Amino acid sequence: MLYYLFTYLDQQFDFPGAGVFQYLSFRAGAAITLSLLIAAVYGRQIIDMLRNLQIGEDIRDLGLEGQMQKRGTPTMGGFIILASLVFPTLLFAKLTNVYIVLLLVSTIWTGMIGFLDDYIKVFKKNKEGLQGKFKVVGQVGLGLIVGLTLYFNDHVKIRVYKPGVIDTSIGQIENGAFQDIKSMSTTVPFLKNNDFNYSSLLPDFIPDEYTWILYVAIVIFIITAVSNGANITDGIDGLAAGTSVIIGLTLGVFAYLSNNKPLSQYLSIMYIPNSGEMVIFCAAFVGACVGFLWYNSYPAQVFMGDTGSLMLGSIIAVLALATRKELLIPVMCGIFLVELVSVIMQVSYFRYTKQKFGEGRRIFLMSPLHHHFQKKGYHEAKIVTRFWIVGIILAVITLVTLKLR
């Protein structure tokens, strides 16, 4: 909103200083600053409100050290992230940008799914929360919205170079030029000439116009997997929020490079018109998560609940899809992936051994993986710090793929 106001003041009245809103760097800096302030200043008020409403976490005794001391800690703290993210984005981003609209819809959509889950747990006293099938329906619905928008919206394009040609009939040379085209190409890491089009996955007997079905199915899978991975990672103080900060910074770099002509040409990556606005969103996202960590770091004064964790995962998935970096998710979101896989392995192996031997056996002392290390006697603050370090290493590897091919 402020972008349009100051653009108008600059164009109509030459208002002093209004021109700075044309700079992406200024708006990104303003967004991260405001999101930090909202989380830090109003976070305490939201926590007090949650405590007054007796919205406390009902901790199940899993035999983990210090676990029962957290009983009654306010949950639904994801609203701190939601408010700290949405308001700066509304103020400083271009609200007509398709990527910003899509990210705001994703944020509110999964935030509401998580809220329903937390509401059922807290007020209906149902520890299972929202049934899994309803969560999946919500995630599939978001996947449909995101997939169909990215595939069919006319403003979602990439810019390619069309070489010049010689027309021998008239003896003229047509100069090469850049052209914006609709394409479902994505980036394959570690390979030269690494643009990959999803239509190549279709059998020869299926026309290319049906690529949208395959693409939407892939988008649904990615959003569901990443949001559930973030949800499972949210198990000890500061882990999910801190990991999301690292991933958000990485995606912000990709969004900036994808909208910078000289750098995108130098790095041989896709130029995505209008993707620079996602830098504003990434800045607000990082600021909101860092501000939330002020209250969520050990010992946590508030838990984000599913209101926050499902939202974080969906945002990360949509950002990766919009910047055409979804194939880097296994590396970039390696923490989420390992946590999710540890649960799948534990449950699958337990069921298999119970069926075969009559007694269920386990791979880990407890899943997700962070609980395994708690069972081994590591303090949760040490676990979180080391997971962050691994997340930073994975982020560096992800960025290195820009040149290492």
Coordinates of C-alpha atoms in Angstrom, one line a residue:
M1 CA 0.0 0.0 0.0
L2 CA 2.8 2.4 0.9
Y3 CA 4.5 1.6 -2.4
Y4 CA 1.5 2.9 -4.4
L5 CA 1.0 5.9 -2.1
F6 CA 4.6 7.1 -2.4
T7 CA 4.8 6.3 -6.1
Y8 CA 1.8 8.6 -6.6
L9 CA 3.4 11.3 -4.4
D10 CA 6.6 11.0 -6.3
Q11 CA 5.0 11.2 -9.8
Q12 CA 2.4 13.8 -9.1
F13 CA 4.1 16.1 -6.5
D14 CA 7.8 15.2 -6.7
F15 CA 7.6 14.5 -3.0
P16 CA 11.1 14.5 -1.4
G17 CA 12.3 11.0 -0.6
A18 CA 9.2 9.3 -2.1
G19 CA 11.4 7.8 -4.9
V20 CA 13.2 5.4 -2.5
F21 CA 10.1 3.2 -2.6
Q22 CA 11.1 2.3 -6.2
Y23 CA 14.2 0.5 -4.8
L24 CA 13.8 -3.1 -4.0
S25 CA 16.6 -3.0 -1.4
F26 CA 14.8 -0.2 0.6
R27 CA 11.5 -1.9 0.7
A28 CA 13.1 -5.2 1.7
G29 CA 15.0 -3.5 4.5
A30 CA 11.8 -1.7 5.6
A31 CA 9.9 -5.0 5.5
I32 CA 12.3 -7.0 7.6
T33 CA 12.6 -4.1 10.1
L34 CA 8.9 -3.7 10.6
S35 CA 8.3 -7.5 10.8
L36 CA 10.9 -7.7 13.6
L37 CA 9.4 -4.8 15.5
I38 CA 5.8 -6.2 15.2
A39 CA 7.0 -9.6 16.5
A40 CA 9.1 -8.2 19.3
V41 CA 6.7 -5.5 20.5
Y42 CA 3.3 -7.2 20.0
G43 CA 4.5 -10.7 20.5
R44 CA 4.4 -10.2 24.2
Q45 CA 0.8 -9.0 24.0
I46 CA -0.3 -11.9 21.9
I47 CA 1.4 -14.3 24.4
D48 CA -0.4 -12.7 27.3
M49 CA -3.7 -12.9 25.4
L50 CA -3.2 -16.6 24.7
R51 CA -2.3 -17.2 28.4
N52 CA -5.4 -15.3 29.5
L53 CA -7.5 -17.5 27.2
Q54 CA -5.8 -20.5 28.7
I55 CA -4.6 -21.6 25.3
G56 CA -1.8 -23.8 26.8
E57 CA 0.0 -26.8 25.3
D58 CA -1.2 -30.2 26.8
I59 CA 2.1 -32.1 26.9
R60 CA 2.1 -35.9 26.6
D61 CA 4.6 -37.5 28.8
L62 CA 7.1 -39.1 26.4
G63 CA 9.8 -39.5 29.0
L64 CA 12.0 -36.6 27.7
E65 CA 14.0 -34.5 30.1
G66 CA 12.4 -31.2 30.9
Q67 CA 9.3 -32.0 28.9
M68 CA 6.7 -31.8 31.6
Q69 CA 8.0 -28.3 32.6
K70 CA 6.6 -27.0 29.4
R71 CA 3.0 -28.0 30.3
G72 CA 0.7 -25.0 30.0
T73 CA 3.0 -23.0 27.7
P74 CA 0.8 -21.0 25.4
T75 CA 0.4 -22.4 21.9
M76 CA -1.0 -20.9 18.6
G77 CA 2.0 -18.5 18.6
G78 CA 2.0 -18.9 14.8
F79 CA -0.3 -15.9 14.9
I80 CA 2.8 -13.8 15.8
I81 CA 4.5 -14.9 12.6
L82 CA 1.3 -14.5 10.6
A83 CA 0.8 -10.9 11.7
S84 CA 4.5 -10.0 11.4
L85 CA 4.6 -11.4 7.9
V86 CA 1.4 -10.2 6.4
F87 CA 1.3 -6.5 7.5
P88 CA 4.8 -5.6 6.2
T89 CA 4.1 -7.4 2.9
L90 CA 0.8 -5.5 2.5
L91 CA 2.6 -2.2 3.2
F92 CA 5.8 -2.6 1.1
A93 CA 5.1 -5.1 -1.7
K94 CA 3.3 -4.6 -5.0
L95 CA -0.1 -6.1 -4.3
T96 CA -0.8 -6.6 -8.0
N97 CA 2.1 -9.0 -8.3
V98 CA 0.9 -12.5 -8.9
Y99 CA 3.7 -14.1 -6.8
I100 CA 2.8 -11.8 -3.8
V101 CA -0.9 -12.6 -4.1
L102 CA -0.1 -16.3 -4.3
L103 CA 2.2 -16.2 -1.2
L104 CA -0.4 -14.3 0.8
V105 CA -3.1 -16.8 -0.1
S106 CA -0.8 -19.6 0.9
T107 CA 0.1 -18.0 4.2
I108 CA -3.5 -17.4 5.3
W109 CA -4.8 -20.7 3.9
T110 CA -2.4 -23.0 5.8
G111 CA -2.4 -20.7 8.8
M112 CA -6.2 -21.3 9.1
I113 CA -5.7 -25.1 8.6
G114 CA -3.2 -25.1 11.4
F115 CA -5.5 -22.9 13.6
L116 CA -8.3 -25.4 13.2
D117 CA -6.0 -28.2 14.3
D118 CA -4.8 -26.2 17.3
Y119 CA -8.3 -25.1 18.2
I120 CA -9.6 -28.7 18.3
K121 CA -6.6 -29.7 20.5
V122 CA -7.0 -26.9 22.9
F123 CA -10.7 -26.1 23.2
K124 CA -12.2 -29.5 22.2
K125 CA -9.6 -31.3 24.3
N126 CA -8.9 -33.7 21.4
K127 CA -5.2 -34.5 21.4
E128 CA -5.4 -35.7 17.8
G129 CA -6.5 -32.4 16.6
L130 CA -7.9 -32.0 13.0
Q131 CA -8.1 -35.4 11.3
G132 CA -5.3 -36.1 9.0
K133 CA -7.5 -36.5 5.9
F134 CA -8.9 -33.0 6.4
K135 CA -5.4 -31.6 6.6
V136 CA -4.5 -33.4 3.4
V137 CA -7.6 -32.0 1.7
G138 CA -6.6 -28.5 2.7
Q139 CA -3.0 -29.0 1.4
V140 CA -4.3 -30.5 -1.8
G141 CA -6.6 -27.5 -2.2
L142 CA -3.7 -25.1 -1.8
G143 CA -1.7 -27.2 -4.2
L144 CA -4.4 -26.9 -6.8
I145 CA -4.5 -23.1 -6.4
V146 CA -0.8 -22.7 -6.6
G147 CA -0.3 -25.2 -9.4
L148 CA -3.0 -23.9 -11.7
T149 CA -2.0 -20.3 -11.1
L150 CA 1.7 -20.9 -11.9
Y151 CA 0.8 -22.9 -15.0
F152 CA -2.0 -20.8 -16.5
N153 CA -1.5 -17.2 -15.2
D154 CA -0.3 -14.9 -18.0
H155 CA 2.0 -13.0 -15.7
V156 CA 4.0 -16.1 -14.8
K157 CA 6.7 -16.3 -17.4
I158 CA 10.4 -16.7 -18.0
R159 CA 12.6 -14.6 -20.2
V160 CA 14.7 -16.4 -22.9
Y161 CA 17.0 -15.2 -25.6
K162 CA 15.8 -15.8 -29.2
P163 CA 18.9 -15.9 -31.5
G164 CA 18.9 -13.8 -34.6
V165 CA 18.2 -15.4 -38.0
I166 CA 19.1 -14.5 -41.6
D167 CA 16.3 -14.2 -44.0
T168 CA 17.9 -15.1 -47.4
S169 CA 14.8 -14.2 -49.4
I170 CA 15.1 -10.5 -48.6
G171 CA 18.8 -10.5 -47.6
Q172 CA 18.1 -9.1 -44.1
I173 CA 19.4 -10.1 -40.7
E174 CA 16.9 -10.3 -37.8
N175 CA 18.7 -9.4 -34.6
G176 CA 18.5 -11.6 -31.6
A177 CA 16.2 -10.5 -28.7
F178 CA 15.0 -11.4 -25.3
Q179 CA 11.4 -12.7 -25.2
D180 CA 9.0 -13.5 -22.3
I181 CA 7.4 -16.9 -22.8
K182 CA 5.1 -19.3 -20.9
S183 CA 7.2 -22.3 -19.8
M184 CA 7.1 -24.9 -17.1
S185 CA 10.8 -25.3 -17.1
T186 CA 12.6 -25.7 -13.8
T187 CA 16.3 -25.8 -12.7
V188 CA 18.1 -29.0 -12.3
P189 CA 21.0 -28.6 -9.9
F190 CA 24.7 -29.5 -10.6
L191 CA 24.1 -29.8 -14.4
K192 CA 25.1 -27.5 -17.3
N193 CA 22.3 -26.4 -19.5
N194 CA 20.1 -27.3 -16.6
D195 CA 16.7 -26.1 -17.7
F196 CA 14.2 -29.0 -17.5
N197 CA 10.6 -28.9 -18.8
Y198 CA 8.0 -31.1 -17.1
S199 CA 6.5 -31.9 -20.5
S200 CA 9.4 -34.2 -21.2
L201 CA 8.2 -36.5 -18.5
L202 CA 5.0 -37.3 -20.5
P203 CA 4.9 -40.4 -22.7
D204 CA 5.0 -39.7 -26.4
F205 CA 1.4 -40.6 -26.9
I206 CA 0.2 -37.9 -24.5
P207 CA 0.0 -34.3 -26.0
D208 CA 2.0 -31.6 -24.3
E209 CA -1.2 -29.6 -23.4
Y210 CA -1.8 -32.2 -20.7
T211 CA 1.4 -31.2 -18.9
W212 CA -0.6 -29.1 -16.5
I213 CA -2.1 -32.2 -14.9
L214 CA 1.4 -33.6 -14.2
Y215 CA 2.6 -30.2 -13.0
V216 CA -0.3 -29.7 -10.6
A217 CA 0.2 -33.2 -9.1
I218 CA 3.9 -32.4 -8.5
V219 CA 3.0 -29.1 -6.9
I220 CA 0.5 -30.8 -4.6
F221 CA 3.1 -33.4 -3.6
I222 CA 5.8 -30.7 -2.9
I223 CA 3.5 -28.5 -0.8
T224 CA 2.1 -31.4 1.2
A225 CA 5.6 -32.9 1.8
V226 CA 7.3 -29.6 2.9
S227 CA 4.5 -28.4 5.1
N228 CA 4.3 -31.8 6.9
G229 CA 8.1 -31.8 7.2
A230 CA 8.0 -28.4 8.9
N231 CA 5.2 -29.5 11.1
I232 CA 7.1 -32.6 12.3
T233 CA 10.3 -30.5 12.8
D234 CA 8.4 -28.2 15.2
G235 CA 9.1 -30.4 18.3
I236 CA 11.7 -28.5 20.4
D237 CA 12.2 -24.9 21.2
G238 CA 13.4 -22.8 18.2
L239 CA 14.1 -25.6 15.8
A240 CA 11.4 -25.0 13.1
A241 CA 11.6 -21.2 13.3
G242 CA 15.4 -21.1 13.2
T243 CA 15.6 -23.6 10.3
S244 CA 13.0 -21.5 8.4
V245 CA 15.1 -18.4 8.8
I246 CA 18.0 -20.1 7.0
I247 CA 15.8 -21.4 4.2
G248 CA 14.0 -18.1 3.9
L249 CA 17.4 -16.2 3.4
T250 CA 18.4 -18.7 0.8
L251 CA 15.2 -18.3 -1.2
G252 CA 15.5 -14.6 -0.9
V253 CA 18.8 -14.8 -2.7
F254 CA 17.3 -16.9 -5.4
A255 CA 14.4 -14.5 -5.8
Y256 CA 16.8 -11.5 -6.1
L257 CA 19.1 -13.2 -8.6
S258 CA 16.2 -14.4 -10.7
N259 CA 15.0 -10.8 -11.3
N260 CA 18.5 -9.3 -11.9
K261 CA 19.3 -9.3 -15.6
P262 CA 23.1 -9.1 -15.4
L263 CA 23.5 -11.6 -12.5
S264 CA 21.0 -14.1 -14.0
Q265 CA 22.9 -14.0 -17.3
Y266 CA 26.3 -14.3 -15.6
L267 CA 25.1 -17.3 -13.5
S268 CA 23.2 -18.8 -16.4
I269 CA 19.9 -19.1 -14.4
M270 CA 16.4 -18.3 -15.5
Y271 CA 15.4 -14.7 -15.5
I272 CA 11.9 -14.6 -14.1
P273 CA 10.2 -11.2 -14.7
N274 CA 8.5 -9.6 -11.6
S275 CA 10.0 -12.2 -9.2
G276 CA 12.0 -9.5 -7.4
E277 CA 8.8 -8.7 -5.3
M278 CA 9.3 -12.0 -3.6
V279 CA 12.4 -10.5 -2.0
I280 CA 10.1 -8.3 0.0
F281 CA 8.1 -11.3 1.2
C282 CA 11.3 -13.2 2.0
A283 CA 12.5 -10.3 4.1
A284 CA 9.3 -10.1 6.0
F285 CA 9.3 -13.9 6.4
V286 CA 12.8 -13.9 7.9
G287 CA 12.1 -10.9 10.2
A288 CA 8.9 -12.6 11.4
C289 CA 10.7 -15.9 12.2
V290 CA 13.6 -14.1 13.9
G291 CA 11.2 -12.0 16.0
F292 CA 9.3 -15.1 16.9
L293 CA 12.5 -16.7 18.1
W294 CA 12.8 -14.0 20.7
Y295 CA 10.0 -15.8 22.6
N296 CA 10.4 -19.3 21.2
S297 CA 14.1 -19.9 21.9
Y298 CA 14.9 -22.1 24.9
P299 CA 13.2 -22.0 27.2
A300 CA 10.2 -21.2 25.0
Q301 CA 7.6 -18.7 26.3
V302 CA 5.3 -19.7 23.4
F303 CA 4.9 -22.5 20.9
M304 CA 4.0 -21.8 17.3
G305 CA 1.6 -24.8 17.1
D306 CA 0.3 -26.1 13.8
T307 CA -0.9 -22.5 13.1
G308 CA 2.8 -21.6 12.5
S309 CA 4.5 -24.9 11.4
L310 CA 2.1 -25.8 8.5
M311 CA 2.2 -22.2 7.4
L312 CA 6.1 -22.1 7.3
G313 CA 6.3 -25.2 5.2
S314 CA 3.8 -24.1 2.7
I315 CA 5.4 -20.7 2.3
I316 CA 8.8 -22.3 1.7
A317 CA 7.3 -24.7 -0.9
V318 CA 5.5 -22.0 -2.8
L319 CA 8.7 -19.8 -2.8
A320 CA 10.8 -22.7 -4.2
L321 CA 8.2 -23.4 -6.9
A322 CA 7.9 -19.7 -7.9
T323 CA 11.6 -19.3 -8.2
R324 CA 11.9 -22.6 -10.2
K325 CA 14.1 -24.1 -7.5
E326 CA 11.8 -26.9 -6.3
L327 CA 14.3 -29.6 -7.3
L328 CA 16.7 -28.1 -4.7
I329 CA 14.2 -28.7 -1.9
P330 CA 15.8 -32.0 -0.8
V331 CA 19.1 -30.1 -0.1
M332 CA 17.8 -26.7 1.0
C333 CA 15.1 -28.3 3.3
G334 CA 17.3 -31.2 4.3
I335 CA 16.4 -30.8 8.0
F336 CA 12.7 -31.0 7.2
L337 CA 13.3 -34.0 4.9
V338 CA 15.4 -36.0 7.5
E339 CA 12.8 -35.3 10.2
L340 CA 10.0 -36.5 7.9
V341 CA 11.8 -39.6 6.7
S342 CA 12.8 -40.6 10.2
V343 CA 9.1 -40.8 11.1
I344 CA 8.2 -42.7 8.0
M345 CA 11.1 -45.2 8.6
Q346 CA 10.2 -45.6 12.3
V347 CA 6.5 -46.3 11.7
S348 CA 7.1 -48.5 8.6
Y349 CA 9.7 -50.6 10.3
F350 CA 7.6 -50.9 13.5
R351 CA 4.6 -52.2 11.5
Y352 CA 6.7 -54.5 9.4
T353 CA 8.5 -56.1 12.4
K354 CA 5.2 -56.4 14.4
Q355 CA 3.6 -58.3 11.5
K356 CA 6.6 -60.5 10.9
F357 CA 7.9 -61.2 14.4
G358 CA 4.8 -60.3 16.5
E359 CA 6.6 -57.5 18.2
G360 CA 7.3 -54.0 16.9
R361 CA 10.9 -52.9 16.7
R362 CA 12.4 -49.4 16.3
I363 CA 15.2 -47.9 14.3
F364 CA 15.5 -44.8 16.5
L365 CA 15.0 -44.4 20.2
M366 CA 12.2 -42.1 19.3
S367 CA 11.1 -40.2 16.2
P368 CA 11.2 -37.5 14.8
L369 CA 15.0 -37.5 14.8
H370 CA 15.4 -34.6 17.3
H371 CA 13.7 -36.7 19.9
H372 CA 16.2 -39.5 19.2
F373 CA 19.0 -37.2 20.3
Q374 CA 17.0 -36.1 23.3
K375 CA 16.7 -39.7 24.4
K376 CA 20.5 -40.1 24.0
G377 CA 20.9 -37.4 26.6
Y378 CA 21.7 -34.3 24.5
H379 CA 20.2 -31.0 25.8
E380 CA 17.6 -29.6 23.4
A381 CA 19.5 -26.3 23.1
K382 CA 22.5 -28.2 21.8
I383 CA 20.4 -30.2 19.4
V384 CA 18.8 -27.1 18.0
T385 CA 22.1 -25.3 17.6
R386 CA 23.6 -28.3 15.7
F387 CA 20.6 -28.7 13.5
W388 CA 20.9 -24.9 12.6
I389 CA 24.6 -25.5 11.8
V390 CA 23.6 -28.4 9.5
G391 CA 20.9 -26.1 8.0
I392 CA 23.5 -23.4 7.2
I393 CA 25.8 -26.0 5.5
L394 CA 22.9 -27.2 3.4
A395 CA 22.0 -23.6 2.5
V396 CA 25.6 -23.0 1.4
I397 CA 25.6 -26.1 -0.7
T398 CA 22.3 -25.0 -2.3
L399 CA 23.8 -21.6 -3.2
V400 CA 26.9 -23.2 -4.5
T401 CA 24.7 -25.0 -7.2
L402 CA 24.5 -21.6 -8.9
K403 CA 28.1 -22.1 -10.2
L404 CA 29.0 -25.7 -9.4
R405 CA 27.8 -27.6 -12.5

